[in-house]
């Protein structure tokens, strides 16, 4: 029943470290592999007002920053991180690809991140169809908007 | 980061054993305590058509059956179950009471049970306010109705 391949959805907030520690705690007993995934779901929203030719350098800068933040999570994990995946936009598709590629059997995610909003509609695909356990961890960001009713 | 008190929401389907095994797998390394909770959320729905005076003996019979099913889960767990809680009706309230009483830091639940429907509206209370991790486990019952959009 132990997990073999754990995927941590890191959103690069300071709280991401909590998720990483949870994953390491679950992984270390049986030597499970840990993978990170970071999907920049907000990018399109934030920059939709910019003209297209401006996106290139700005996007590059953000991606570079994100990779540095992920690297600092990897450095602080105290456990080998087998691979890190980066995606943009379609979080669910990126997760599904990762699940298939690395034979993931547990996804660890924070409860406030954008994942939560997609959870309702995508739950069937992720949990049910793909048969993946999900560990949802409460984080400190007090943001009620993620819990508004439809 | 290890869990100390794990609450398993058992719905008494054959799949409940999967949840128990997951919980035991998480608990045994650090000797965490495992608690069961069973809340008969469907009772009112099923028997709303019966006249009130018929409820007594029927309710007694069902409760007895439920306790036998829980006992068989306890017997098969291969790990001590510290306590079992029974509730009727308000699942969330019963969970909250259990969380406070036993200082629960992880709830393990199946994805198809009635818990899922209450998850959306109760998530803020359970995950956020009470700061409880939740492990959601996919089970075999193929029932799409739990994933209908609002």
Short mmCIF file of N, CA and C in Angstrom, two decimals, chain B:
data_model
loop_
_atom_site.label_atom_id
_atom_site.label_comp_id
_atom_site.label_asym_id
_atom_site.label_seq_id
_atom_site.Cartn_x
_atom_site.Cartn_y
_atom_site.Cartn_z
N UNK B 1 6.69 15.64 10.64
CA UNK B 1 5.62 15.72 9.64
C UNK B 1 4.73 14.46 9.64
N UNK B 2 5.12 13.46 10.41
CA UNK B 2 4.32 12.22 10.42
C UNK B 2 2.96 12.48 11.07
N UNK B 3 1.98 11.73 10.66
CA UNK B 3 0.65 11.89 11.24
C UNK B 3 0.56 11.14 12.56
N UNK B 4 -0.19 11.71 13.49
CA UNK B 4 -0.31 11.11 14.82
C UNK B 4 -1.68 10.48 15.05
N UNK B 5 -2.71 11.12 14.52
CA UNK B 5 -4.07 10.64 14.74
C UNK B 5 -4.85 10.68 13.41
N UNK B 6 -5.13 9.51 12.91
CA UNK B 6 -5.74 9.39 11.58
C UNK B 6 -7.19 8.94 11.72
N UNK B 7 -8.07 9.68 11.07
CA UNK B 7 -9.50 9.35 11.10
C UNK B 7 -9.92 8.79 9.74
N UNK B 8 -10.45 7.58 9.74
CA UNK B 8 -10.88 6.96 8.49
C UNK B 8 -12.41 6.99 8.41
N UNK B 9 -12.92 7.63 7.37
CA UNK B 9 -14.37 7.69 7.16
C UNK B 9 -14.80 6.44 6.41
N UNK B 10 -15.34 5.48 7.14
CA UNK B 10 -15.73 4.21 6.52
C UNK B 10 -17.21 4.23 6.16
N UNK B 11 -17.50 3.83 4.94
CA UNK B 11 -18.91 3.84 4.52
C UNK B 11 -19.48 2.42 4.46
N UNK B 12 -18.70 1.45 4.89
CA UNK B 12 -19.14 0.06 5.02
C UNK B 12 -19.36 -0.66 3.70
N UNK B 13 -18.94 -0.05 2.60
CA UNK B 13 -18.88 -0.81 1.36
C UNK B 13 -17.65 -1.71 1.43
N UNK B 14 -17.57 -2.73 0.55
CA UNK B 14 -16.38 -3.59 0.58
C UNK B 14 -15.09 -2.79 0.38
N UNK B 15 -15.20 -1.65 -0.31
CA UNK B 15 -14.02 -0.83 -0.57
C UNK B 15 -13.46 -0.16 0.67
N UNK B 16 -14.24 -0.14 1.74
CA UNK B 16 -13.74 0.51 2.95
C UNK B 16 -12.42 -0.09 3.41
N UNK B 17 -12.24 -1.35 3.09
CA UNK B 17 -11.01 -2.03 3.47
C UNK B 17 -9.77 -1.39 2.82
N UNK B 18 -9.96 -0.87 1.62
CA UNK B 18 -8.86 -0.17 0.95
C UNK B 18 -8.45 1.05 1.76
N UNK B 19 -9.45 1.80 2.23
CA UNK B 19 -9.16 2.98 3.04
C UNK B 19 -8.42 2.60 4.32
N UNK B 20 -8.88 1.52 4.93
CA UNK B 20 -8.25 1.07 6.18
C UNK B 20 -6.79 0.69 5.93
N UNK B 21 -6.53 -0.01 4.84
CA UNK B 21 -5.16 -0.40 4.53
C UNK B 21 -4.27 0.81 4.29
N UNK B 22 -4.81 1.80 3.60
CA UNK B 22 -4.04 3.04 3.37
C UNK B 22 -3.69 3.69 4.71
N UNK B 23 -4.68 3.76 5.58
CA UNK B 23 -4.47 4.41 6.88
C UNK B 23 -3.44 3.63 7.70
N UNK B 24 -3.54 2.32 7.68
CA UNK B 24 -2.60 1.49 8.44
C UNK B 24 -1.19 1.68 7.89
N UNK B 25 -1.08 1.72 6.58
CA UNK B 25 0.21 1.91 5.94
C UNK B 25 0.85 3.23 6.38
N UNK B 26 0.03 4.27 6.51
CA UNK B 26 0.54 5.58 6.95
C UNK B 26 0.85 5.59 8.44
N UNK B 27 0.09 4.81 9.20
CA UNK B 27 0.17 4.89 10.67
C UNK B 27 1.30 4.05 11.25
N UNK B 28 1.59 2.91 10.63
CA UNK B 28 2.39 1.92 11.34
C UNK B 28 3.84 2.34 11.56
N UNK B 29 4.37 3.17 10.69
CA UNK B 29 5.77 3.56 10.87
C UNK B 29 6.00 4.29 12.18
N UNK B 30 5.10 5.24 12.45
CA UNK B 30 5.30 6.07 13.64
C UNK B 30 4.32 5.76 14.76
N UNK B 31 3.60 4.65 14.60
CA UNK B 31 2.68 4.27 15.65
C UNK B 31 1.53 5.25 15.85
N UNK B 32 1.07 5.84 14.76
CA UNK B 32 -0.07 6.75 14.86
C UNK B 32 -1.31 5.99 15.30
N UNK B 33 -2.23 6.72 15.90
CA UNK B 33 -3.50 6.11 16.27
C UNK B 33 -4.48 6.21 15.11
N UNK B 34 -5.29 5.17 14.96
CA UNK B 34 -6.31 5.18 13.91
C UNK B 34 -7.70 5.14 14.54
N UNK B 35 -8.55 6.03 14.06
CA UNK B 35 -9.94 6.07 14.50
C UNK B 35 -10.83 5.86 13.29
N UNK B 36 -11.95 5.19 13.53
CA UNK B 36 -12.96 5.04 12.48
C UNK B 36 -14.13 5.97 12.77
N UNK B 37 -14.71 6.48 11.71
CA UNK B 37 -15.98 7.17 11.88
C UNK B 37 -16.93 6.66 10.80
N UNK B 38 -18.13 6.31 11.25
CA UNK B 38 -19.16 5.96 10.29
C UNK B 38 -20.38 6.83 10.54
N UNK B 39 -20.77 7.53 9.51
CA UNK B 39 -21.95 8.39 9.63
C UNK B 39 -22.99 7.91 8.63
N UNK B 40 -24.14 7.57 9.13
CA UNK B 40 -25.19 7.05 8.27
C UNK B 40 -25.98 8.22 7.68
N UNK B 41 -25.42 8.79 6.62
CA UNK B 41 -26.03 10.00 6.05
C UNK B 41 -27.28 9.70 5.24
N UNK B 42 -27.40 8.46 4.77
CA UNK B 42 -28.52 8.15 3.88
C UNK B 42 -29.79 7.74 4.61
N UNK B 43 -29.67 7.53 5.88
CA UNK B 43 -30.77 6.97 6.63
C UNK B 43 -32.08 7.73 6.44
N UNK B 44 -32.02 9.03 6.61
CA UNK B 44 -33.23 9.85 6.53
C UNK B 44 -33.86 9.75 5.14
N UNK B 45 -33.02 9.75 4.12
CA UNK B 45 -33.53 9.67 2.75
C UNK B 45 -34.24 8.35 2.50
N UNK B 46 -33.59 7.29 2.91
CA UNK B 46 -34.11 5.97 2.59
C UNK B 46 -35.45 5.74 3.28
N UNK B 47 -35.56 6.24 4.49
CA UNK B 47 -36.73 5.89 5.28
C UNK B 47 -37.74 7.02 5.44
N UNK B 48 -37.59 8.04 4.64
CA UNK B 48 -38.50 9.17 4.78
C UNK B 48 -39.93 8.79 4.42
N UNK B 49 -40.07 7.70 3.66
CA UNK B 49 -41.41 7.31 3.24
C UNK B 49 -42.11 6.43 4.29
N UNK B 50 -41.37 5.98 5.25
CA UNK B 50 -41.98 5.15 6.30
C UNK B 50 -42.65 6.03 7.35
N UNK B 51 -43.71 5.49 7.92
CA UNK B 51 -44.32 6.27 9.00
C UNK B 51 -43.42 6.22 10.23
N UNK B 52 -43.57 7.24 11.04
CA UNK B 52 -42.57 7.45 12.09
C UNK B 52 -42.46 6.28 13.07
N UNK B 53 -43.60 5.68 13.40
CA UNK B 53 -43.54 4.63 14.42
C UNK B 53 -42.81 3.38 13.93
N UNK B 54 -42.63 3.28 12.60
CA UNK B 54 -41.91 2.12 12.08
C UNK B 54 -40.39 2.28 12.19
N UNK B 55 -39.93 3.47 12.43
CA UNK B 55 -38.49 3.74 12.37
C UNK B 55 -37.71 3.03 13.47
N UNK B 56 -38.29 2.94 14.64
CA UNK B 56 -37.55 2.41 15.78
C UNK B 56 -36.89 1.07 15.54
N UNK B 57 -37.66 0.01 15.33
CA UNK B 57 -37.06 -1.32 15.17
C UNK B 57 -36.16 -1.40 13.93
N UNK B 58 -36.58 -0.76 12.86
CA UNK B 58 -35.80 -0.79 11.62
C UNK B 58 -34.44 -0.11 11.83
N UNK B 59 -34.48 1.02 12.49
CA UNK B 59 -33.26 1.76 12.79
C UNK B 59 -32.32 0.92 13.66
N UNK B 60 -32.91 0.25 14.63
CA UNK B 60 -32.11 -0.61 15.51
C UNK B 60 -31.41 -1.72 14.72
N UNK B 61 -32.17 -2.32 13.79
CA UNK B 61 -31.62 -3.41 12.99
C UNK B 61 -30.45 -2.91 12.14
N UNK B 62 -30.64 -1.75 11.50
CA UNK B 62 -29.59 -1.20 10.64
C UNK B 62 -28.36 -0.84 11.45
N UNK B 63 -28.58 -0.24 12.60
CA UNK B 63 -27.44 0.14 13.43
C UNK B 63 -26.66 -1.08 13.89
N UNK B 64 -27.39 -2.14 14.18
CA UNK B 64 -26.72 -3.37 14.60
C UNK B 64 -25.88 -3.94 13.44
N UNK B 65 -26.47 -3.94 12.25
CA UNK B 65 -25.74 -4.42 11.07
C UNK B 65 -24.49 -3.58 10.82
N UNK B 66 -24.65 -2.26 10.92
CA UNK B 66 -23.52 -1.36 10.69
C UNK B 66 -22.39 -1.64 11.67
N UNK B 67 -22.76 -1.87 12.92
CA UNK B 67 -21.72 -2.11 13.93
C UNK B 67 -21.00 -3.43 13.67
N UNK B 68 -21.76 -4.40 13.16
CA UNK B 68 -21.11 -5.67 12.81
C UNK B 68 -20.13 -5.48 11.65
N UNK B 69 -20.54 -4.68 10.65
CA UNK B 69 -19.66 -4.41 9.51
C UNK B 69 -18.40 -3.66 9.95
N UNK B 70 -18.58 -2.69 10.83
CA UNK B 70 -17.42 -1.96 11.34
C UNK B 70 -16.51 -2.90 12.12
N UNK B 71 -17.11 -3.79 12.90
CA UNK B 71 -16.31 -4.73 13.68
C UNK B 71 -15.49 -5.63 12.76
N UNK B 72 -16.06 -6.03 11.63
CA UNK B 72 -15.30 -6.87 10.71
C UNK B 72 -14.14 -6.09 10.09
N UNK B 73 -14.33 -4.80 9.88
CA UNK B 73 -13.22 -3.96 9.40
C UNK B 73 -12.12 -3.87 10.46
N UNK B 74 -12.55 -3.72 11.71
CA UNK B 74 -11.59 -3.63 12.81
C UNK B 74 -10.79 -4.94 12.91
N UNK B 75 -11.52 -6.06 12.81
CA UNK B 75 -10.87 -7.37 12.92
C UNK B 75 -9.85 -7.59 11.80
N UNK B 76 -10.15 -7.05 10.63
CA UNK B 76 -9.29 -7.29 9.46
C UNK B 76 -8.17 -6.26 9.32
N UNK B 77 -8.16 -5.24 10.18
CA UNK B 77 -7.22 -4.14 9.99
C UNK B 77 -5.76 -4.55 10.22
N UNK B 78 -5.54 -5.49 11.11
CA UNK B 78 -4.17 -5.86 11.44
C UNK B 78 -3.43 -4.76 12.17
N UNK B 79 -4.16 -3.91 12.81
CA UNK B 79 -3.59 -2.75 13.52
C UNK B 79 -4.65 -2.32 14.52
N UNK B 80 -4.23 -1.88 15.71
CA UNK B 80 -5.27 -1.50 16.68
C UNK B 80 -6.06 -0.26 16.25
N UNK B 81 -7.35 -0.34 16.36
CA UNK B 81 -8.21 0.81 16.07
C UNK B 81 -8.60 1.42 17.41
N UNK B 82 -8.19 2.66 17.63
CA UNK B 82 -8.28 3.24 18.97
C UNK B 82 -9.72 3.51 19.39
N UNK B 83 -10.55 3.90 18.45
CA UNK B 83 -11.96 4.13 18.78
C UNK B 83 -12.76 4.18 17.50
N UNK B 84 -14.03 3.89 17.62
CA UNK B 84 -14.93 4.01 16.48
C UNK B 84 -16.10 4.92 16.86
N UNK B 85 -16.37 5.86 16.00
CA UNK B 85 -17.44 6.82 16.25
C UNK B 85 -18.58 6.57 15.29
N UNK B 86 -19.79 6.65 15.80
CA UNK B 86 -20.96 6.50 14.95
C UNK B 86 -21.76 7.80 14.99
N UNK B 87 -22.26 8.17 13.84
CA UNK B 87 -23.08 9.38 13.79
C UNK B 87 -24.22 9.18 12.83
N UNK B 88 -25.15 10.09 12.89
CA UNK B 88 -26.26 10.04 11.93
C UNK B 88 -26.49 11.44 11.39
N UNK B 89 -26.71 11.54 10.10
CA UNK B 89 -27.19 12.79 9.54
C UNK B 89 -26.10 13.79 9.19
N UNK B 90 -25.69 14.59 10.14
CA UNK B 90 -24.76 15.68 9.83
C UNK B 90 -23.32 15.19 9.87
N UNK B 91 -22.85 14.78 8.71
CA UNK B 91 -21.53 14.18 8.56
C UNK B 91 -20.44 15.17 8.99
N UNK B 92 -20.56 16.39 8.51
CA UNK B 92 -19.52 17.38 8.78
C UNK B 92 -19.40 17.66 10.28
N UNK B 93 -20.56 17.80 10.93
CA UNK B 93 -20.53 18.06 12.37
C UNK B 93 -19.89 16.89 13.11
N UNK B 94 -20.25 15.69 12.68
CA UNK B 94 -19.67 14.50 13.31
C UNK B 94 -18.16 14.46 13.10
N UNK B 95 -17.72 14.80 11.90
CA UNK B 95 -16.28 14.83 11.62
C UNK B 95 -15.58 15.88 12.48
N UNK B 96 -16.19 17.05 12.56
CA UNK B 96 -15.58 18.12 13.35
C UNK B 96 -15.45 17.72 14.82
N UNK B 97 -16.49 17.12 15.34
CA UNK B 97 -16.43 16.66 16.73
C UNK B 97 -15.29 15.66 16.93
N UNK B 98 -15.18 14.74 15.98
CA UNK B 98 -14.13 13.71 16.06
C UNK B 98 -12.75 14.34 15.97
N UNK B 99 -12.60 15.30 15.08
CA UNK B 99 -11.31 15.97 14.88
C UNK B 99 -10.84 16.64 16.16
N UNK B 100 -11.78 17.32 16.82
CA UNK B 100 -11.44 18.02 18.06
C UNK B 100 -11.15 17.02 19.18
N UNK B 101 -12.03 16.04 19.31
CA UNK B 101 -11.93 15.09 20.42
C UNK B 101 -10.62 14.31 20.39
N UNK B 102 -10.21 13.89 19.19
CA UNK B 102 -9.04 13.01 19.09
C UNK B 102 -7.82 13.70 18.47
N UNK B 103 -7.89 15.01 18.32
CA UNK B 103 -6.75 15.76 17.79
C UNK B 103 -6.29 15.19 16.44
N UNK B 104 -7.25 14.97 15.57
CA UNK B 104 -7.00 14.35 14.27
C UNK B 104 -6.15 15.27 13.39
N UNK B 105 -5.15 14.70 12.71
CA UNK B 105 -4.39 15.50 11.75
C UNK B 105 -4.45 14.95 10.32
N UNK B 106 -5.16 13.88 10.12
CA UNK B 106 -5.40 13.41 8.75
C UNK B 106 -6.74 12.70 8.68
N UNK B 107 -7.53 13.07 7.68
CA UNK B 107 -8.78 12.35 7.40
C UNK B 107 -8.57 11.56 6.12
N UNK B 108 -8.90 10.27 6.14
CA UNK B 108 -8.81 9.43 4.95
C UNK B 108 -10.23 9.10 4.51
N UNK B 109 -10.56 9.42 3.27
CA UNK B 109 -11.92 9.12 2.82
C UNK B 109 -11.92 8.68 1.36
N UNK B 110 -12.92 7.91 1.00
CA UNK B 110 -13.08 7.47 -0.38
C UNK B 110 -13.71 8.57 -1.21
N UNK B 111 -13.50 8.52 -2.51
CA UNK B 111 -13.97 9.65 -3.31
C UNK B 111 -15.43 9.52 -3.71
N UNK B 112 -16.02 8.36 -3.55
CA UNK B 112 -17.39 8.27 -4.04
C UNK B 112 -18.43 8.44 -2.95
N UNK B 113 -17.99 8.38 -1.73
CA UNK B 113 -19.00 8.41 -0.69
C UNK B 113 -19.62 9.80 -0.54
N UNK B 114 -20.63 9.87 0.27
CA UNK B 114 -21.40 11.09 0.37
C UNK B 114 -20.55 12.27 0.83
N UNK B 115 -19.46 11.93 1.44
CA UNK B 115 -18.53 12.96 1.86
C UNK B 115 -18.18 13.88 0.71
N UNK B 116 -18.07 13.30 -0.47
CA UNK B 116 -17.64 14.08 -1.62
C UNK B 116 -18.60 15.23 -1.92
N UNK B 117 -19.86 14.95 -1.81
CA UNK B 117 -20.85 15.98 -2.10
C UNK B 117 -20.80 17.13 -1.10
N UNK B 118 -20.46 16.78 0.11
CA UNK B 118 -20.40 17.84 1.12
C UNK B 118 -19.04 18.53 1.11
N UNK B 119 -18.10 17.91 0.40
CA UNK B 119 -16.74 18.44 0.40
C UNK B 119 -16.70 19.88 -0.11
N UNK B 120 -17.43 20.13 -1.17
CA UNK B 120 -17.35 21.44 -1.81
C UNK B 120 -17.74 22.55 -0.84
N UNK B 121 -18.88 22.37 -0.20
CA UNK B 121 -19.36 23.44 0.67
C UNK B 121 -18.69 23.41 2.04
N UNK B 122 -18.26 22.24 2.45
CA UNK B 122 -17.70 22.12 3.80
C UNK B 122 -16.18 22.19 3.81
N UNK B 123 -15.61 22.30 2.62
CA UNK B 123 -14.15 22.23 2.54
C UNK B 123 -13.48 23.30 3.37
N UNK B 124 -14.06 24.48 3.35
CA UNK B 124 -13.44 25.57 4.08
C UNK B 124 -13.35 25.24 5.56
N UNK B 125 -14.46 24.74 6.11
CA UNK B 125 -14.45 24.37 7.52
C UNK B 125 -13.43 23.27 7.81
N UNK B 126 -13.55 22.20 7.03
CA UNK B 126 -12.78 21.00 7.36
C UNK B 126 -11.30 21.15 7.10
N UNK B 127 -10.97 21.60 5.91
CA UNK B 127 -9.56 21.65 5.53
C UNK B 127 -8.92 22.92 6.03
N UNK B 128 -9.63 24.02 5.84
CA UNK B 128 -9.02 25.31 6.06
C UNK B 128 -9.07 25.72 7.53
N UNK B 129 -10.28 25.80 8.08
CA UNK B 129 -10.42 26.29 9.45
C UNK B 129 -9.82 25.31 10.45
N UNK B 130 -10.07 24.01 10.21
CA UNK B 130 -9.59 23.04 11.17
C UNK B 130 -8.17 22.57 10.85
N UNK B 131 -7.66 22.98 9.71
CA UNK B 131 -6.30 22.63 9.31
C UNK B 131 -6.02 21.13 9.37
N UNK B 132 -6.84 20.40 8.67
CA UNK B 132 -6.69 18.96 8.61
C UNK B 132 -6.29 18.56 7.19
N UNK B 133 -5.27 17.73 7.08
CA UNK B 133 -4.95 17.15 5.78
C UNK B 133 -6.04 16.15 5.41
N UNK B 134 -6.27 16.03 4.11
CA UNK B 134 -7.24 15.04 3.65
C UNK B 134 -6.63 14.18 2.56
N UNK B 135 -6.68 12.86 2.78
CA UNK B 135 -6.26 11.93 1.74
C UNK B 135 -7.51 11.37 1.08
N UNK B 136 -7.67 11.68 -0.21
CA UNK B 136 -8.85 11.21 -0.94
C UNK B 136 -8.45 10.04 -1.83
N UNK B 137 -9.10 8.92 -1.64
CA UNK B 137 -8.71 7.67 -2.29
C UNK B 137 -9.79 7.27 -3.30
N UNK B 138 -9.41 7.01 -4.55
CA UNK B 138 -10.41 6.57 -5.52
C UNK B 138 -10.84 5.14 -5.25
N UNK B 139 -12.14 4.90 -5.32
CA UNK B 139 -12.64 3.54 -5.10
C UNK B 139 -13.36 3.09 -6.36
N UNK B 140 -13.76 1.83 -6.35
CA UNK B 140 -14.16 1.24 -7.64
C UNK B 140 -15.56 1.57 -8.09
N UNK B 141 -16.41 1.98 -7.16
CA UNK B 141 -17.81 2.21 -7.52
C UNK B 141 -17.91 3.28 -8.60
N UNK B 142 -18.43 2.90 -9.74
CA UNK B 142 -18.46 3.82 -10.88
C UNK B 142 -19.76 4.59 -10.87
N UNK B 143 -19.74 5.70 -10.18
CA UNK B 143 -20.99 6.43 -10.00
C UNK B 143 -20.77 7.90 -10.31
N UNK B 144 -21.12 8.25 -11.53
CA UNK B 144 -20.83 9.60 -12.00
C UNK B 144 -21.66 10.67 -11.32
N UNK B 145 -22.74 10.27 -10.68
CA UNK B 145 -23.61 11.30 -10.15
C UNK B 145 -22.90 12.18 -9.12
N UNK B 146 -21.86 11.62 -8.52
CA UNK B 146 -21.15 12.41 -7.51
C UNK B 146 -20.30 13.49 -8.13
N UNK B 147 -20.17 13.46 -9.44
CA UNK B 147 -19.32 14.44 -10.08
C UNK B 147 -20.08 15.38 -11.01
N UNK B 148 -21.39 15.36 -10.87
CA UNK B 148 -22.16 16.29 -11.68
C UNK B 148 -21.82 17.72 -11.28
N UNK B 149 -21.81 18.57 -12.26
CA UNK B 149 -21.57 19.99 -11.98
C UNK B 149 -22.81 20.59 -11.34
N UNK B 150 -22.58 21.65 -10.59
CA UNK B 150 -23.72 22.32 -9.97
C UNK B 150 -24.56 23.00 -11.06
#
